[in-house]
mmCIF file of C-alpha atoms in Angstrom:
data_model
loop_
_atom_site.group_PDB
_atom_site.id
_atom_site.type_symbol
_atom_site.label_atom_id
_atom_site.label_comp_id
_atom_site.label_asym_id
_atom_site.label_seq_id
_atom_site.Cartn_x
_atom_site.Cartn_y
_atom_site.Cartn_z
ATOM 1 C CA MET A 1 40.693 44.543 60.468
ATOM 2 C CA ARG A 2 42.649 47.846 59.233
ATOM 3 C CA PRO A 3 42.392 48.795 56.033
ATOM 4 C CA SER A 4 46.499 48.292 55.464
ATOM 5 C CA THR A 5 46.763 44.718 57.560
ATOM 6 C CA MET A 6 44.125 44.130 54.657
ATOM 7 C CA ALA A 7 45.979 44.708 51.782
ATOM 8 C CA ARG A 8 48.765 43.030 52.914
ATOM 9 C CA ALA A 9 47.189 40.287 54.040
ATOM 10 C CA LEU A 10 45.687 40.389 50.238
ATOM 11 C CA ALA A 11 48.963 40.805 48.660
ATOM 12 C CA ALA A 12 50.535 38.084 50.799
ATOM 13 C CA ALA A 13 47.190 35.551 49.246
ATOM 14 C CA ALA A 14 48.200 36.696 45.490
ATOM 15 C CA ALA A 15 52.004 36.127 45.994
ATOM 16 C CA ILE A 16 50.843 32.786 47.462
ATOM 17 C CA LEU A 17 48.522 31.517 44.796
ATOM 18 C CA ALA A 18 51.197 33.305 42.170
ATOM 19 C CA ALA A 19 53.286 30.801 43.297
ATOM 20 C CA VAL A 20 51.632 28.062 43.443
ATOM 21 C CA VAL A 21 50.250 28.619 39.909
ATOM 22 C CA CYS A 22 53.508 28.986 38.732
ATOM 23 C CA VAL A 23 55.231 25.899 40.704
ATOM 24 C CA GLY A 24 52.369 23.893 39.661
ATOM 25 C CA ALA A 25 53.057 24.075 35.358
ATOM 26 C CA THR A 26 55.713 20.926 35.355
ATOM 27 C CA PRO A 27 55.543 18.060 33.475
ATOM 28 C CA GLU A 28 54.537 15.446 36.260
ATOM 29 C CA THR A 29 51.283 17.915 37.203
ATOM 30 C CA THR A 30 50.738 19.302 33.871
ATOM 31 C CA CYS A 31 50.541 15.759 32.685
ATOM 32 C CA ARG A 32 48.883 13.812 34.913
ATOM 33 C CA ALA A 33 46.532 16.795 34.581
ATOM 34 C CA ALA A 34 45.651 15.952 30.555
ATOM 35 C CA ALA A 35 45.467 12.107 31.800
ATOM 36 C CA GLY A 36 42.968 12.885 33.657
ATOM 37 C CA SER A 37 40.422 15.167 31.136
ATOM 38 C CA ASP A 38 42.102 12.515 28.267
ATOM 39 C CA ARG A 39 42.382 9.067 29.032
ATOM 40 C CA ARG A 40 44.190 8.271 26.253
ATOM 41 C CA VAL A 41 47.243 10.310 27.570
ATOM 42 C CA ASP A 42 49.896 8.123 28.678
ATOM 43 C CA TYR A 43 51.317 10.216 31.765
ATOM 44 C CA HIS A 44 54.683 8.220 31.679
ATOM 45 C CA PHE A 45 55.345 8.591 28.358
ATOM 46 C CA CYS A 46 54.194 12.550 28.936
ATOM 47 C CA VAL A 47 56.003 13.113 31.648
ATOM 48 C CA SER A 48 59.172 11.263 29.645
ATOM 49 C CA ARG A 49 59.168 13.383 26.753
ATOM 50 C CA LEU A 50 58.076 16.468 28.276
ATOM 51 C CA SER A 51 60.656 16.319 30.578
ATOM 52 C CA GLN A 52 64.146 15.624 28.367
ATOM 53 C CA HIS A 53 62.986 19.034 26.215
ATOM 54 C CA HIS A 54 65.203 22.330 27.101
ATOM 55 C CA ASP A 55 62.686 24.613 27.742
ATOM 56 C CA SER A 56 60.279 22.251 29.845
ATOM 57 C CA PRO A 57 61.885 23.388 33.477
ATOM 58 C CA ASP A 58 60.851 27.004 33.136
ATOM 59 C CA ALA A 59 57.709 26.342 31.325
ATOM 60 C CA ASP A 60 53.921 27.212 32.100
ATOM 61 C CA THR A 61 50.832 24.870 30.879
ATOM 62 C CA TRP A 62 51.031 27.310 27.458
ATOM 63 C CA GLY A 63 54.812 26.668 27.609
ATOM 64 C CA LEU A 64 54.571 23.083 27.939
ATOM 65 C CA ALA A 65 51.581 22.411 24.849
ATOM 66 C CA LYS A 66 54.014 24.269 22.920
ATOM 67 C CA VAL A 67 57.031 22.013 23.727
ATOM 68 C CA ALA A 68 54.576 19.095 23.215
ATOM 69 C CA ALA A 69 54.331 20.097 20.108
ATOM 70 C CA ASP A 70 58.207 20.392 19.631
ATOM 71 C CA VAL A 71 58.547 17.323 20.475
ATOM 72 C CA GLY A 72 56.148 15.772 17.894
ATOM 73 C CA VAL A 73 58.246 18.071 15.550
ATOM 74 C CA LEU A 74 61.224 16.100 16.795
ATOM 75 C CA MET A 75 60.194 12.752 16.442
ATOM 76 C CA ALA A 76 58.412 13.506 13.043
ATOM 77 C CA GLY A 77 62.056 13.959 12.200
ATOM 78 C CA ASN A 78 63.774 11.210 13.308
ATOM 79 C CA GLY A 79 61.223 9.228 11.821
ATOM 80 C CA ALA A 80 61.679 10.211 8.546
ATOM 81 C CA TYR A 81 65.354 10.487 8.639
ATOM 82 C CA ASP A 82 64.677 5.900 9.650
ATOM 83 C CA ILE A 83 62.449 5.607 6.822
ATOM 84 C CA LYS A 84 65.034 7.161 4.352
ATOM 85 C CA ALA A 85 67.894 5.046 6.013
ATOM 86 C CA MET A 86 65.672 2.136 5.233
ATOM 87 C CA LEU A 87 64.439 2.751 1.716
ATOM 88 C CA ALA A 88 68.645 3.725 1.439
ATOM 89 C CA GLY A 89 69.126 -0.510 1.989
ATOM 90 C CA LYS A 90 70.631 0.287 4.958
ATOM 91 C CA LYS A 91 68.360 -2.296 7.221
ATOM 92 C CA GLU A 92 67.504 -5.337 4.788
ATOM 93 C CA GLN A 93 63.230 -4.331 4.110
ATOM 94 C CA PRO A 94 61.796 -6.693 2.005
ATOM 95 C CA ALA A 95 60.642 -5.722 -1.511
ATOM 96 C CA ALA A 96 57.011 -5.169 -1.118
ATOM 97 C CA ALA A 97 57.788 -2.814 1.987
ATOM 98 C CA ARG A 98 58.918 -0.344 -0.842
ATOM 99 C CA GLY A 99 55.847 1.285 -1.486
ATOM 100 C CA PRO A 100 54.597 1.421 2.321
ATOM 101 C CA LEU A 101 58.075 2.897 3.378
ATOM 102 C CA GLU A 102 57.491 5.645 0.511
ATOM 103 C CA GLN A 103 53.797 6.820 1.785
ATOM 104 C CA CYS A 104 55.154 6.653 4.774
ATOM 105 C CA GLU A 105 58.288 8.884 3.888
ATOM 106 C CA ALA A 106 55.344 11.382 2.533
ATOM 107 C CA LEU A 107 53.555 11.167 5.532
ATOM 108 C CA TYR A 108 56.055 11.642 8.232
ATOM 109 C CA ASP A 109 57.787 15.106 5.860
ATOM 110 C CA ARG A 110 53.652 15.984 6.484
ATOM 111 C CA MET A 111 53.251 15.334 10.334
ATOM 112 C CA GLY A 112 56.593 17.437 11.060
ATOM 113 C CA SER A 113 54.892 20.413 9.479
ATOM 114 C CA ALA A 114 51.799 19.997 11.092
ATOM 115 C CA PHE A 115 53.031 19.351 14.494
ATOM 116 C CA ALA A 116 55.262 22.682 13.382
ATOM 117 C CA GLU A 117 51.546 24.322 13.088
ATOM 118 C CA ALA A 118 50.223 23.453 16.031
ATOM 119 C CA TYR A 119 53.202 24.812 17.629
ATOM 120 C CA ASP A 120 53.088 27.751 15.543
ATOM 121 C CA GLY A 121 48.939 28.316 15.970
ATOM 122 C CA ILE A 122 49.827 27.829 20.203
ATOM 123 C CA ASP A 123 52.345 30.511 19.998
ATOM 124 C CA ARG A 124 49.752 32.738 18.211
ATOM 125 C CA ARG A 125 47.145 31.315 21.151
ATOM 126 C CA ASP A 126 45.149 29.994 18.232
ATOM 127 C CA TYR A 127 44.412 26.834 20.338
ATOM 128 C CA ALA A 128 41.964 25.146 18.426
ATOM 129 C CA THR A 129 44.398 25.486 15.337
ATOM 130 C CA GLY A 130 47.387 24.183 17.359
ATOM 131 C CA LYS A 131 44.883 20.964 18.798
ATOM 132 C CA GLU A 132 43.409 20.706 14.781
ATOM 133 C CA LYS A 133 46.846 20.354 13.222
ATOM 134 C CA ALA A 134 47.657 18.311 16.592
ATOM 135 C CA GLY A 135 45.271 16.169 15.461
ATOM 136 C CA GLU A 136 46.044 15.842 11.349
ATOM 137 C CA ALA A 137 49.562 14.783 12.911
ATOM 138 C CA ALA A 138 48.455 11.947 14.965
ATOM 139 C CA SER A 139 46.052 10.759 11.293
ATOM 140 C CA LEU A 140 49.286 10.563 9.473
ATOM 141 C CA ALA A 141 51.156 8.970 12.140
ATOM 142 C CA ARG A 142 48.115 6.561 11.731
ATOM 143 C CA ARG A 143 47.631 6.314 8.071
ATOM 144 C CA CYS A 144 51.888 5.165 7.773
ATOM 145 C CA ALA A 145 50.478 1.937 9.939
ATOM 146 C CA ALA A 146 47.374 1.614 8.079
ATOM 147 C CA ALA A 147 49.917 1.831 4.941
ATOM 148 C CA PHE A 148 51.911 -1.249 5.726
ATOM 149 C CA ALA A 149 48.386 -2.986 6.415
ATOM 150 C CA ARG A 150 47.036 -2.575 3.286
ATOM 151 C CA ALA A 151 49.760 -3.940 1.123
ATOM 152 C CA GLY A 152 49.611 -6.842 3.262
ATOM 153 C CA VAL A 153 53.314 -6.412 5.198
ATOM 154 C CA ALA A 154 54.730 -6.272 8.184
ATOM 155 C CA ILE A 155 55.508 -2.445 9.658
ATOM 156 C CA PRO A 156 59.367 -3.013 10.373
ATOM 157 C CA SER A 157 59.180 -2.454 14.473
ATOM 158 C CA ARG A 158 60.768 0.921 14.725
ATOM 159 C CA LEU A 159 58.563 2.259 12.658
ATOM 160 C CA ALA A 160 55.755 0.958 14.763
ATOM 161 C CA LYS A 161 56.965 2.357 17.720
ATOM 162 C CA GLN A 162 57.953 5.673 16.083
ATOM 163 C CA SER A 163 54.566 6.125 14.296
ATOM 164 C CA ALA A 164 52.383 4.538 17.845
ATOM 165 C CA ASP A 165 54.675 7.648 19.904
ATOM 166 C CA SER A 166 53.934 10.086 17.545
ATOM 167 C CA ALA A 167 50.047 9.376 17.359
ATOM 168 C CA GLN A 168 50.624 9.476 21.675
ATOM 169 C CA MET A 169 52.545 13.257 20.710
ATOM 170 C CA ALA A 170 49.303 14.439 19.467
ATOM 171 C CA ILE A 171 46.992 13.119 21.478
ATOM 172 C CA VAL A 172 49.063 14.812 24.204
ATOM 173 C CA CYS A 173 50.139 18.105 22.965
ATOM 174 C CA THR A 174 46.185 18.517 22.280
ATOM 175 C CA ALA A 175 45.500 17.026 26.237
ATOM 176 C CA VAL A 176 47.992 19.713 27.432
ATOM 177 C CA THR A 177 46.409 22.791 25.161
ATOM 178 C CA ASN A 178 42.969 21.876 26.106
ATOM 179 C CA LEU A 179 44.220 23.006 30.052
ATOM 180 C CA ILE A 180 45.473 26.399 29.271
ATOM 181 C CA LYS A 181 43.305 28.564 30.887
#
C-alpha cells in the first residue's frame, strides 16, 4: 500500500472511531456500562434521570458524570423543600416525626452540598474527590431513613422514596465517574 493510501485509510479509521466514541456516550449506553460495572446501579432509573437533564444530549461520559451529580443536587433540593413543607404542617405528621424531620432537613442540606462538591470534583477531573463526595451524599440519604427508625416512627413514603432515589443517584454518579477514561 502506498503511503498516501495508507494515510487516508488510517484517517478514515480514526474518523470512524471518533464518531463511535462520541456517539457511544448516551445515557442509555453509559447507564448500561455503569450497571455492568456496578450491580447496585438501576439501569432504568439511571436512564430516566440522566435523560431528563438538559446537558445530557451533548455530554460525553465525563459530562454525564457531572449530570449525575447535578441531578443529585436537584434531588436533594427537592427533598429539603418537601421536608420544610412537612415541618410547616402543610401535611399532617405525627408529633414524634418532628425530630427526625428536622434531622433530615439538615441532612438533605448537607447532601445537596455533597453532590455539589462531587460535581466540582468531577469538573476539575479530580475523580477521587467526586466519588468520595457522591459516597457522602449516599450516606446522608441513608441517615435520614435511619433517623426515623431510631425514633420508632414510620418515615413518610414520599421521603422514603426521595432518600432511596438520592442514594441511587449517588451510586449512579460514582459508577459513571468510574467509566471515565
